[in-house]
Amino acid sequence: MSIEVVNESGVEVDEENLAALARHALDALRVSPLAELSLLLVDEEAMTELHVRWMDEPGPTDVLSFPMDELRPGQMDGGADEDGELDPALLGDVVLCPAVAERQAKEAGHTTRDELELLTVHGILHLLGFDHAEPEEHKEMFGLQAELLTSWRDERGRS
């Protein structure tokens, strides 16, 4: 599984932790080991530009997801070529804004690291087609998000 983390935010972030978390979530969701994911961390100005351009909403946001291939849990390969070889699946990009995450973490009473972990999983779930617009969708997505974060933190002896 290829996970690229690019930090253009100007904020020091544990990039290895976010990549490991992304791998954990994708493995738990049975995404093909050939899948490719990009995590991009940006400053508030860049996130504002993306938020306005793609969501037509003002100001910066915490996370945006830009899916590439249509994938769903349990059937996460990128397809096969004529020889039966699996093609890598390009999941897409998750864009995070650590400055916004830091403010939200303070409001929620936890660390910026915890908030960035939550947002990473949230963004990955959006890439995989999950949404939270309707009550049932919200329940499913946030339940899965909580399960993934709990299993991640349990593996590392964190609660």
Short mmCIF file of C-alpha atoms in Angstrom, two decimals:
data_model
loop_
_atom_site.label_atom_id
_atom_site.label_comp_id
_atom_site.label_asym_id
_atom_site.label_seq_id
_atom_site.Cartn_x
_atom_site.Cartn_y
_atom_site.Cartn_z
CA MET A 1 0.00 0.00 0.00
CA SER A 2 1.40 3.35 -0.98
CA ILE A 3 0.66 6.26 1.34
CA GLU A 4 2.31 9.56 0.60
CA VAL A 5 2.27 12.32 3.23
CA VAL A 6 3.19 15.84 2.15
CA ASN A 7 3.28 18.56 4.79
CA GLU A 8 2.98 22.05 3.34
CA SER A 9 1.27 23.47 6.43
CA GLY A 10 4.28 24.96 8.19
CA VAL A 11 3.19 23.04 11.31
CA GLU A 12 5.21 20.16 12.72
CA VAL A 13 3.10 16.99 12.47
CA ASP A 14 3.94 13.34 13.12
CA GLU A 15 3.68 12.30 9.49
CA GLU A 16 4.73 8.70 10.17
CA ASN A 17 1.90 8.36 12.68
CA LEU A 18 -0.68 9.60 10.16
CA ALA A 19 0.65 7.25 7.47
CA ALA A 20 0.55 4.30 9.89
CA LEU A 21 -2.99 5.22 10.94
CA ALA A 22 -4.09 5.45 7.30
CA ARG A 23 -2.57 2.02 6.64
CA HIS A 24 -4.36 0.64 9.72
CA ALA A 25 -7.72 2.01 8.56
CA LEU A 26 -7.30 0.81 4.98
CA ASP A 27 -6.22 -2.65 6.15
CA ALA A 28 -9.19 -2.88 8.52
CA LEU A 29 -11.50 -1.92 5.65
CA ARG A 30 -9.85 -4.56 3.43
CA VAL A 31 -8.61 -2.10 0.85
CA SER A 32 -6.25 -3.65 -1.69
CA PRO A 33 -2.59 -3.57 -0.66
CA LEU A 34 -1.94 -2.07 -4.09
CA ALA A 35 -3.99 1.02 -3.26
CA GLU A 36 -2.46 4.49 -3.31
CA LEU A 37 -3.42 7.33 -0.97
CA SER A 38 -2.16 10.87 -0.60
CA LEU A 39 -2.36 12.85 2.65
CA LEU A 40 -1.68 16.55 2.16
CA LEU A 41 -1.37 18.97 5.07
CA VAL A 42 -1.87 22.62 4.18
CA ASP A 43 -2.07 26.02 5.83
CA GLU A 44 -5.31 27.94 6.33
CA GLU A 45 -4.87 30.03 3.20
CA ALA A 46 -4.52 26.98 0.94
CA MET A 47 -7.41 25.21 2.69
CA THR A 48 -9.60 28.30 2.28
CA GLU A 49 -8.88 28.32 -1.45
CA LEU A 50 -9.80 24.62 -1.74
CA HIS A 51 -12.90 25.01 0.41
CA VAL A 52 -14.21 27.93 -1.67
CA ARG A 53 -13.33 26.32 -5.00
CA TRP A 54 -14.69 22.83 -4.37
CA MET A 55 -17.38 23.29 -1.72
CA ASP A 56 -18.39 26.89 -2.46
CA GLU A 57 -18.09 27.66 1.26
CA PRO A 58 -16.07 30.47 2.86
CA GLY A 59 -13.08 30.11 5.12
CA PRO A 60 -10.85 27.17 5.91
CA THR A 61 -12.16 23.77 6.92
CA ASP A 62 -10.53 20.88 8.76
CA VAL A 63 -10.52 18.12 6.11
CA LEU A 64 -11.43 17.68 2.47
CA SER A 65 -11.46 14.44 0.50
CA PHE A 66 -10.94 14.13 -3.23
CA PRO A 67 -11.71 10.57 -4.35
CA MET A 68 -10.26 9.17 -7.56
CA ASP A 69 -11.41 5.55 -8.10
CA GLU A 70 -14.84 4.32 -7.04
CA LEU A 71 -14.14 1.81 -4.27
CA ARG A 72 -16.19 0.26 -1.50
CA PRO A 73 -15.14 -1.75 1.57
CA GLY A 74 -14.87 -5.46 0.86
CA GLN A 75 -14.19 -4.97 -2.86
CA MET A 76 -11.22 -2.71 -2.82
CA ASP A 77 -9.01 -3.83 -5.67
CA GLY A 78 -8.40 -1.57 -8.60
CA GLY A 79 -9.52 -4.21 -11.07
CA ALA A 80 -7.41 -6.65 -13.04
CA ASP A 81 -5.71 -6.48 -16.37
CA GLU A 82 -6.10 -9.09 -19.13
CA ASP A 83 -3.52 -11.34 -17.39
CA GLY A 84 -5.46 -11.28 -14.13
CA GLU A 85 -2.90 -9.05 -12.45
CA LEU A 86 -4.42 -6.56 -10.01
CA ASP A 87 -4.10 -2.91 -10.91
CA PRO A 88 -3.31 -0.47 -8.15
CA ALA A 89 -6.26 1.62 -7.07
CA LEU A 90 -5.73 5.35 -6.70
CA LEU A 91 -7.99 6.20 -3.77
CA GLY A 92 -7.44 9.94 -3.89
CA ASP A 93 -6.32 12.76 -1.65
CA VAL A 94 -7.17 13.66 1.92
CA VAL A 95 -6.30 17.29 2.65
CA LEU A 96 -5.90 18.29 6.31
CA CYS A 97 -5.43 21.70 7.90
CA PRO A 98 -3.48 21.35 11.18
CA ALA A 99 -4.24 24.95 12.24
CA VAL A 100 -7.99 24.30 12.10
CA ALA A 101 -7.47 20.89 13.74
CA GLU A 102 -5.61 22.55 16.62
CA ARG A 103 -8.51 24.92 17.33
CA GLN A 104 -11.03 22.09 17.16
CA ALA A 105 -8.90 19.94 19.47
CA LYS A 106 -8.90 22.66 22.12
CA GLU A 107 -12.68 23.00 21.85
CA ALA A 108 -13.12 19.22 22.10
CA GLY A 109 -10.69 18.89 25.01
CA HIS A 110 -8.18 16.59 23.37
CA THR A 111 -4.81 16.86 21.62
CA THR A 112 -4.13 18.12 18.12
CA ARG A 113 -2.68 14.68 17.39
CA ASP A 114 -6.01 13.08 18.36
CA GLU A 115 -7.89 15.55 16.17
CA LEU A 116 -5.62 14.94 13.17
CA GLU A 117 -6.09 11.19 13.62
CA LEU A 118 -9.86 11.62 13.70
CA LEU A 119 -9.79 13.81 10.60
CA THR A 120 -7.52 11.38 8.74
CA VAL A 121 -9.93 8.49 9.31
CA HIS A 122 -12.89 10.74 8.50
CA GLY A 123 -11.30 11.79 5.22
CA ILE A 124 -10.45 8.20 4.26
CA LEU A 125 -14.03 7.11 4.89
CA HIS A 126 -15.23 9.88 2.56
CA LEU A 127 -12.80 8.63 -0.10
CA LEU A 128 -14.40 5.21 0.21
CA GLY A 129 -17.88 6.58 -0.37
CA PHE A 130 -19.14 7.04 3.17
CA ASP A 131 -21.17 10.15 3.94
CA HIS A 132 -23.04 11.66 6.88
CA ALA A 133 -25.75 13.78 5.28
CA GLU A 134 -28.60 11.51 6.38
CA PRO A 135 -29.10 10.21 9.95
CA GLU A 136 -28.49 6.55 9.02
CA GLU A 137 -25.38 7.46 7.02
CA HIS A 138 -24.14 9.58 9.93
CA LYS A 139 -24.63 6.71 12.37
CA GLU A 140 -22.80 4.23 10.11
CA MET A 141 -19.90 6.53 9.23
CA PHE A 142 -19.25 7.89 12.72
CA GLY A 143 -19.63 4.42 14.24
CA LEU A 144 -17.02 3.02 11.86
CA GLN A 145 -14.79 6.03 12.47
CA ALA A 146 -14.95 5.41 16.24
CA GLU A 147 -14.21 1.69 15.78
CA LEU A 148 -11.16 2.39 13.63
CA LEU A 149 -9.78 5.00 16.03
CA THR A 150 -10.38 2.76 19.05
CA SER A 151 -8.63 -0.23 17.45
CA TRP A 152 -5.73 2.04 16.38
CA ARG A 153 -5.29 3.49 19.84
CA ASP A 154 -5.71 0.10 21.54
CA GLU A 155 -2.88 -1.31 19.40
CA ARG A 156 -0.65 1.49 20.63
CA GLY A 157 -1.68 1.33 24.28
CA ARG A 158 -3.55 4.66 24.10
CA SER A 159 -7.13 5.23 25.06
#
